[in-house]
mmCIF file of C-alpha atoms in Angstrom:
data_model
loop_
_atom_site.group_PDB
_atom_site.id
_atom_site.type_symbol
_atom_site.label_atom_id
_atom_site.label_comp_id
_atom_site.label_asym_id
_atom_site.label_seq_id
_atom_site.Cartn_x
_atom_site.Cartn_y
_atom_site.Cartn_z
ATOM 1 C CA MET A 1 33.693 2.740 -2.749
ATOM 2 C CA THR A 2 33.629 3.339 -6.468
ATOM 3 C CA ASP A 3 29.807 3.511 -6.339
ATOM 4 C CA VAL A 4 29.956 6.301 -3.793
ATOM 5 C CA LEU A 5 32.353 8.252 -5.892
ATOM 6 C CA PHE A 6 30.271 8.172 -8.995
ATOM 7 C CA TYR A 7 27.167 8.983 -6.980
ATOM 8 C CA LYS A 8 28.842 12.141 -5.502
ATOM 9 C CA VAL A 9 29.901 13.226 -9.038
ATOM 10 C CA ALA A 10 26.293 12.564 -10.308
ATOM 11 C CA LEU A 11 24.979 14.679 -7.413
ATOM 12 C CA ILE A 12 27.168 17.628 -8.318
ATOM 13 C CA THR A 13 26.161 17.265 -11.975
ATOM 14 C CA TYR A 14 22.470 17.170 -11.025
ATOM 15 C CA LEU A 15 23.158 20.419 -9.081
ATOM 16 C CA LEU A 16 24.600 21.991 -12.134
ATOM 17 C CA SER A 17 21.622 21.019 -14.205
ATOM 18 C CA THR A 18 19.175 22.404 -11.635
ATOM 19 C CA VAL A 19 21.014 25.718 -11.418
ATOM 20 C CA GLY A 20 21.059 25.867 -15.202
ATOM 21 C CA TYR A 21 17.317 25.271 -15.577
ATOM 22 C CA ILE A 22 16.544 27.836 -12.860
ATOM 23 C CA THR A 23 18.835 30.352 -14.602
ATOM 24 C CA SER A 24 17.125 29.631 -17.872
ATOM 25 C CA LEU A 25 13.872 30.878 -16.309
ATOM 26 C CA LEU A 26 15.580 33.905 -14.697
ATOM 27 C CA VAL A 27 17.207 35.092 -17.918
ATOM 28 C CA ARG A 28 14.281 33.757 -20.082
ATOM 29 C CA ARG A 29 16.581 31.831 -22.569
ATOM 30 C CA VAL A 30 15.646 28.352 -23.905
ATOM 31 C CA LEU A 31 19.313 27.925 -24.911
ATOM 32 C CA VAL A 32 20.330 27.776 -21.278
ATOM 33 C CA ALA A 33 17.726 25.087 -20.631
ATOM 34 C CA ARG A 34 19.172 23.079 -23.587
ATOM 35 C CA VAL A 35 22.556 23.109 -22.048
ATOM 36 C CA SER A 36 21.080 22.168 -18.779
ATOM 37 C CA THR A 37 19.502 19.121 -20.534
ATOM 38 C CA TRP A 38 22.903 17.947 -21.428
ATOM 39 C CA PHE A 39 24.053 18.395 -17.878
ATOM 40 C CA LEU A 40 21.101 16.290 -16.814
ATOM 41 C CA PHE A 41 21.938 13.629 -19.418
ATOM 42 C CA THR A 42 25.465 13.523 -18.109
ATOM 43 C CA ALA A 43 24.259 13.259 -14.522
ATOM 44 C CA PHE A 44 21.997 10.479 -15.570
ATOM 45 C CA THR A 45 24.869 8.538 -17.247
ATOM 46 C CA ILE A 46 27.118 8.908 -14.098
ATOM 47 C CA HIS A 47 24.241 7.965 -11.871
ATOM 48 C CA THR A 48 23.718 4.859 -14.026
ATOM 49 C CA VAL A 49 27.302 3.865 -13.563
ATOM 50 C CA SER A 50 27.031 4.342 -9.803
ATOM 51 C CA LEU A 51 23.977 2.008 -9.698
ATOM 52 C CA VAL A 52 25.858 -0.626 -11.636
ATOM 53 C CA PHE A 53 28.885 -0.524 -9.247
ATOM 54 C CA ARG A 54 26.367 -0.483 -6.235
ATOM 55 C CA SER A 55 24.757 -3.660 -7.573
ATOM 56 C CA LEU A 56 28.161 -5.377 -8.083
ATOM 57 C CA LYS A 57 29.251 -4.314 -4.570
ATOM 58 C CA THR A 58 25.971 -5.476 -2.757
ATOM 59 C CA GLY A 59 25.249 -8.499 -4.911
ATOM 60 C CA HIS A 60 21.637 -7.543 -5.353
ATOM 61 C CA SER A 61 19.571 -5.086 -7.441
ATOM 62 C CA PRO A 62 20.301 -1.478 -6.431
ATOM 63 C CA VAL A 63 16.653 -0.647 -5.571
ATOM 64 C CA ILE A 64 16.038 -1.977 -2.011
ATOM 65 C CA GLY A 65 16.458 -0.003 1.115
ATOM 66 C CA PHE A 66 16.133 3.715 1.791
ATOM 67 C CA HIS A 67 19.093 5.083 -0.169
ATOM 68 C CA GLU A 68 18.653 2.739 -3.072
ATOM 69 C CA THR A 69 14.951 3.292 -3.386
ATOM 70 C CA LEU A 70 15.283 7.088 -3.503
ATOM 71 C CA SER A 71 18.323 6.920 -5.807
ATOM 72 C CA PHE A 72 16.436 4.659 -8.174
ATOM 73 C CA PHE A 73 13.363 6.907 -7.976
ATOM 74 C CA ALA A 74 15.412 9.949 -9.104
ATOM 75 C CA TRP A 75 17.084 7.716 -11.820
ATOM 76 C CA VAL A 76 13.675 6.765 -13.266
ATOM 77 C CA MET A 77 12.333 10.415 -13.177
ATOM 78 C CA THR A 78 15.376 11.482 -15.039
ATOM 79 C CA ALA A 79 15.271 8.709 -17.663
ATOM 80 C CA THR A 80 11.634 9.337 -18.282
ATOM 81 C CA TYR A 81 12.014 13.092 -18.648
ATOM 82 C CA LEU A 82 14.899 12.643 -21.045
ATOM 83 C CA ALA A 83 12.734 10.201 -23.002
ATOM 84 C CA LEU A 84 9.888 12.640 -23.116
ATOM 85 C CA GLN A 85 12.313 15.250 -24.691
ATOM 86 C CA LEU A 86 12.423 13.072 -27.861
ATOM 87 C CA LYS A 87 8.611 13.508 -28.228
ATOM 88 C CA THR A 88 7.734 16.943 -26.878
ATOM 89 C CA LYS A 89 11.010 19.175 -26.962
ATOM 90 C CA THR A 90 9.917 20.776 -23.639
ATOM 91 C CA ARG A 91 13.258 21.730 -22.476
ATOM 92 C CA VAL A 92 12.035 24.278 -19.834
ATOM 93 C CA PHE A 93 9.985 21.579 -18.232
ATOM 94 C CA GLY A 94 13.277 20.465 -16.721
ATOM 95 C CA ALA A 95 13.115 23.389 -14.387
ATOM 96 C CA PHE A 96 10.433 21.527 -12.480
ATOM 97 C CA VAL A 97 11.767 18.085 -12.848
ATOM 98 C CA SER A 98 15.576 18.676 -12.129
ATOM 99 C CA PRO A 99 15.108 20.309 -8.610
ATOM 100 C CA VAL A 100 12.921 17.388 -7.577
ATOM 101 C CA VAL A 101 15.511 14.856 -8.856
ATOM 102 C CA PHE A 102 18.296 16.767 -7.058
ATOM 103 C CA LEU A 103 16.448 16.814 -3.841
ATOM 104 C CA LEU A 104 15.777 13.040 -4.079
ATOM 105 C CA VAL A 105 19.461 12.414 -4.673
ATOM 106 C CA ILE A 106 20.430 14.671 -1.800
ATOM 107 C CA VAL A 107 18.036 12.910 0.647
ATOM 108 C CA ALA A 108 19.242 9.479 -0.515
ATOM 109 C CA SER A 109 22.831 10.445 0.142
ATOM 110 C CA ILE A 110 22.073 10.524 3.836
ATOM 111 C CA ARG A 111 22.601 6.797 3.966
ATOM 112 C CA LEU A 112 25.163 6.677 1.198
ATOM 113 C CA GLY A 113 27.775 4.064 1.964
ATOM 114 C CA GLY A 114 25.776 2.593 4.811
ATOM 115 C CA ASP A 115 24.893 -0.999 5.643
ATOM 116 C CA VAL A 116 24.197 -3.011 2.419
ATOM 117 C CA SER A 117 22.888 -6.266 4.164
ATOM 118 C CA LEU A 118 19.233 -7.060 3.564
ATOM 119 C CA PRO A 119 16.645 -8.414 6.163
ATOM 120 C CA ALA A 120 15.356 -11.853 5.451
ATOM 121 C CA ALA A 121 11.996 -10.519 4.258
ATOM 122 C CA LEU A 122 13.767 -8.688 1.497
ATOM 123 C CA GLN A 123 15.869 -11.620 0.124
ATOM 124 C CA GLY A 124 13.744 -12.844 -2.630
ATOM 125 C CA GLY A 125 13.666 -12.545 -6.445
ATOM 126 C CA LEU A 126 10.212 -10.906 -6.390
ATOM 127 C CA VAL A 127 11.262 -8.021 -4.090
ATOM 128 C CA PRO A 128 13.303 -6.094 -6.668
ATOM 129 C CA VAL A 129 10.549 -6.582 -9.259
ATOM 130 C CA HIS A 130 7.949 -5.209 -6.841
ATOM 131 C CA VAL A 131 10.171 -2.183 -5.928
ATOM 132 C CA ILE A 132 11.031 -1.503 -9.589
ATOM 133 C CA LEU A 133 7.429 -1.591 -10.888
ATOM 134 C CA SER A 134 6.117 0.385 -8.013
ATOM 135 C CA VAL A 135 8.798 3.005 -7.837
ATOM 136 C CA THR A 136 8.618 3.490 -11.653
ATOM 137 C CA GLY A 137 4.874 3.927 -11.363
ATOM 138 C CA GLU A 138 5.205 6.524 -8.586
ATOM 139 C CA ALA A 139 8.010 8.318 -10.398
ATOM 140 C CA LEU A 140 5.766 8.829 -13.488
ATOM 141 C CA PHE A 141 3.015 10.146 -11.194
ATOM 142 C CA VAL A 142 5.468 12.822 -9.891
ATOM 143 C CA LEU A 143 6.305 13.764 -13.525
ATOM 144 C CA ALA A 144 2.474 13.904 -14.169
ATOM 145 C CA SER A 145 2.140 16.300 -11.292
ATOM 146 C CA CYS A 146 5.121 18.433 -12.365
ATOM 147 C CA ALA A 147 3.490 18.629 -15.816
ATOM 148 C CA GLY A 148 0.174 19.555 -14.137
ATOM 149 C CA ALA A 149 1.697 22.260 -12.079
ATOM 150 C CA MET A 150 3.380 23.865 -15.017
ATOM 151 C CA TYR A 151 0.212 23.576 -16.975
ATOM 152 C CA LEU A 152 -1.705 25.574 -14.329
ATOM 153 C CA ILE A 153 1.054 28.201 -14.281
ATOM 154 C CA GLN A 154 1.177 28.391 -18.091
ATOM 155 C CA GLU A 155 -2.648 28.721 -18.283
ATOM 156 C CA SER A 156 -2.634 31.469 -15.712
ATOM 157 C CA PHE A 157 -0.170 33.368 -17.713
ATOM 158 C CA ILE A 158 -2.125 32.971 -20.873
ATOM 159 C CA LYS A 159 -5.344 34.180 -19.148
ATOM 160 C CA ASN A 160 -3.568 37.217 -17.828
ATOM 161 C CA LYS A 161 -2.359 38.000 -21.292
ATOM 162 C CA LYS A 162 1.253 37.499 -20.560
ATOM 163 C CA VAL A 163 1.932 35.400 -23.585
ATOM 164 C CA LYS A 164 4.532 37.584 -24.982
ATOM 165 C CA SER A 165 6.690 37.641 -21.915
ATOM 166 C CA PHE A 166 7.384 34.853 -19.502
ATOM 167 C CA SER A 167 4.910 32.309 -20.760
ATOM 168 C CA ARG A 168 6.556 32.117 -24.192
ATOM 169 C CA LEU A 169 9.426 30.351 -22.480
ATOM 170 C CA LEU A 170 7.260 27.549 -21.024
ATOM 171 C CA PRO A 171 5.995 24.531 -23.002
ATOM 172 C CA SER A 172 2.693 24.786 -24.648
ATOM 173 C CA LEU A 173 -0.435 23.653 -22.902
ATOM 174 C CA LYS A 174 -0.825 20.848 -25.423
ATOM 175 C CA ASP A 175 2.635 19.366 -24.697
ATOM 176 C CA LEU A 176 2.119 19.597 -20.920
ATOM 177 C CA ASP A 177 -1.266 17.879 -21.097
ATOM 178 C CA LYS A 178 0.427 15.214 -23.360
ATOM 179 C CA ILE A 179 3.077 14.569 -20.761
ATOM 180 C CA ASN A 180 0.539 14.415 -18.014
ATOM 181 C CA HIS A 181 -1.572 11.848 -19.985
ATOM 182 C CA LEU A 182 1.442 9.699 -20.929
ATOM 183 C CA CYS A 183 2.745 9.509 -17.420
ATOM 184 C CA LEU A 184 -0.683 8.624 -15.926
ATOM 185 C CA LEU A 185 -1.311 6.109 -18.761
ATOM 186 C CA TRP A 186 2.013 4.258 -18.037
ATOM 187 C CA GLY A 187 2.282 4.908 -14.466
ATOM 188 C CA PHE A 188 -0.990 3.330 -13.347
ATOM 189 C CA PRO A 189 -0.411 -0.158 -14.843
ATOM 190 C CA LEU A 190 3.146 -0.116 -13.506
ATOM 191 C CA LEU A 191 2.122 0.644 -10.031
ATOM 192 C CA THR A 192 -0.642 -1.896 -10.231
ATOM 193 C CA SER A 193 1.676 -4.563 -11.321
ATOM 194 C CA GLY A 194 3.988 -3.627 -8.467
ATOM 195 C CA ILE A 195 1.267 -3.934 -6.052
ATOM 196 C CA LEU A 196 0.233 -7.324 -7.306
ATOM 197 C CA VAL A 197 3.804 -8.709 -7.330
ATOM 198 C CA GLY A 198 4.163 -7.350 -3.756
ATOM 199 C CA SER A 199 1.129 -9.188 -2.656
ATOM 200 C CA ILE A 200 2.391 -12.533 -4.003
ATOM 201 C CA TRP A 201 5.694 -12.037 -2.093
ATOM 202 C CA ALA A 202 3.811 -11.040 1.055
ATOM 203 C CA ARG A 203 1.942 -14.350 0.891
ATOM 204 C CA THR A 204 5.362 -16.135 0.699
ATOM 205 C CA VAL A 205 6.811 -14.212 3.606
ATOM 206 C CA TRP A 206 3.819 -13.543 5.868
ATOM 207 C CA GLY A 207 1.396 -16.204 4.738
ATOM 208 C CA SER A 208 -1.206 -13.849 3.384
ATOM 209 C CA HIS A 209 -1.666 -11.461 0.319
ATOM 210 C CA TRP A 210 -3.064 -8.737 2.577
ATOM 211 C CA GLN A 211 -2.143 -7.938 6.261
ATOM 212 C CA TRP A 212 -4.302 -4.758 6.778
ATOM 213 C CA ASP A 213 -0.921 -3.005 7.185
ATOM 214 C CA PRO A 214 -1.252 0.833 7.203
ATOM 215 C CA LYS A 215 1.153 1.145 4.258
ATOM 216 C CA GLN A 216 -1.080 -1.243 2.251
ATOM 217 C CA ILE A 217 -4.275 0.485 3.123
ATOM 218 C CA TRP A 218 -2.962 3.996 2.305
ATOM 219 C CA THR A 219 -1.407 2.869 -0.856
ATOM 220 C CA LEU A 220 -4.682 1.188 -1.914
ATOM 221 C CA LEU A 221 -6.552 4.465 -1.285
ATOM 222 C CA ALA A 222 -4.058 6.371 -3.522
ATOM 223 C CA TRP A 223 -4.403 3.611 -6.109
ATOM 224 C CA ILE A 224 -8.268 4.044 -6.190
ATOM 225 C CA PHE A 225 -7.714 7.955 -6.557
ATOM 226 C CA TYR A 226 -5.484 7.347 -9.514
ATOM 227 C CA ALA A 227 -7.847 4.667 -10.991
ATOM 228 C CA ILE A 228 -10.674 7.137 -10.955
ATOM 229 C CA LEU A 229 -8.562 9.848 -12.353
ATOM 230 C CA LEU A 230 -7.394 7.739 -15.197
ATOM 231 C CA HIS A 231 -10.838 6.405 -15.923
ATOM 232 C CA GLN A 232 -12.305 9.865 -16.203
ATOM 233 C CA ARG A 233 -9.555 10.889 -18.447
ATOM 234 C CA LEU A 234 -9.857 7.870 -20.853
ATOM 235 C CA ALA A 235 -13.666 7.237 -20.610
ATOM 236 C CA LEU A 236 -15.006 10.777 -20.262
ATOM 237 C CA GLY A 237 -12.262 12.784 -21.948
ATOM 238 C CA TRP A 238 -11.207 14.762 -18.948
ATOM 239 C CA LYS A 239 -7.983 16.783 -19.782
ATOM 240 C CA GLY A 240 -6.437 20.168 -19.310
ATOM 241 C CA GLN A 241 -6.898 22.118 -16.020
ATOM 242 C CA LYS A 242 -9.166 19.685 -14.271
ATOM 243 C CA VAL A 243 -6.776 16.697 -14.855
ATOM 244 C CA ALA A 244 -3.617 18.852 -13.993
ATOM 245 C CA LEU A 245 -5.141 19.899 -10.653
ATOM 246 C CA LEU A 246 -6.316 16.432 -9.787
ATOM 247 C CA SER A 247 -2.948 14.974 -10.618
ATOM 248 C CA ILE A 248 -1.401 17.306 -8.131
ATOM 249 C CA LEU A 249 -3.953 16.418 -5.565
ATOM 250 C CA ALA A 250 -3.484 12.698 -6.115
ATOM 251 C CA LEU A 251 0.325 12.904 -5.614
ATOM 252 C CA SER A 252 -0.242 15.012 -2.460
ATOM 253 C CA PHE A 253 -2.460 12.316 -1.120
ATOM 254 C CA LEU A 254 0.275 9.681 -1.945
ATOM 255 C CA LEU A 255 3.028 11.726 -0.320
ATOM 256 C CA ALA A 256 0.849 12.503 2.685
ATOM 257 C CA SER A 257 0.028 8.846 3.202
ATOM 258 C CA PHE A 258 3.740 8.016 3.155
ATOM 259 C CA VAL A 259 4.465 10.748 5.757
ATOM 260 C CA ILE A 260 1.569 9.808 8.004
ATOM 261 C CA VAL A 261 2.280 6.065 7.902
ATOM 262 C CA SER A 262 6.005 6.674 8.624
ATOM 263 C CA LEU A 263 5.263 8.974 11.553
ATOM 264 C CA PHE A 264 2.221 7.562 13.245
ATOM 265 C CA PHE A 265 1.889 3.920 12.426
ATOM 266 C CA THR A 266 3.819 0.709 12.768
ATOM 267 C CA THR A 267 4.156 -0.987 9.468
ATOM 268 C CA VAL A 268 5.718 -4.118 7.989
ATOM 269 C CA HIS A 269 7.381 -1.947 5.384
ATOM 270 C CA SER A 270 9.444 -0.131 8.078
ATOM 271 C CA PHE A 271 12.525 -1.473 6.506
ATOM 272 C CA ILE A 272 12.281 1.149 3.579
#
């Protein structure tokens, strides 16, 4: 149960980080956000340890199943955000990222310590590769949307001439647009690779790369949405407000597809 213990400690530390980031907005002090970043780094480190113990206990990569997938999703988001800090120094951006990470960790904890056995369809070397690539790509899309949401808020403050008050605390529009760009640029090929690996594994298990499964269809539609968005950004130079808004819409579509498929369709991905 060592993995469970470290997971619970990480959860508490994520909570402290989230409270700190929100406090930094309320008191309008970047210093509080900087301290919160160290709490987030500490939570990430403890979370990493819990993933290692989880892998040792289960004998497989800690990315398969409901708890493990959400836990890994939160871990990737945190790792990417901390890495972005080295390039952008956008501490207060954590006020958008940390609550999402904390929420994911909370939801994942519902099945913490549950059954660790895998169905036959998931017992293959390509399965963790498929999940890691897909989840990492989707986690980057969430960060792109967070940056897009903060971009729209910051732009609104600037247009309303509130630069000297609350907006001075927020990252610059340039940095937020850069985060959005990097996350889309890296997230799309990762998700694409994950889908391709999944199709190879599907042929091994179900005899075909494509089963017209609702999960596959909705994911393909979301992939096309992101493909168009990234093309417009790279080929036509779209940036700023337009890309920020479309990033949020694309993620909303991706999340809606997940909810709709889970509630109203039977899918071969029901084990997640």
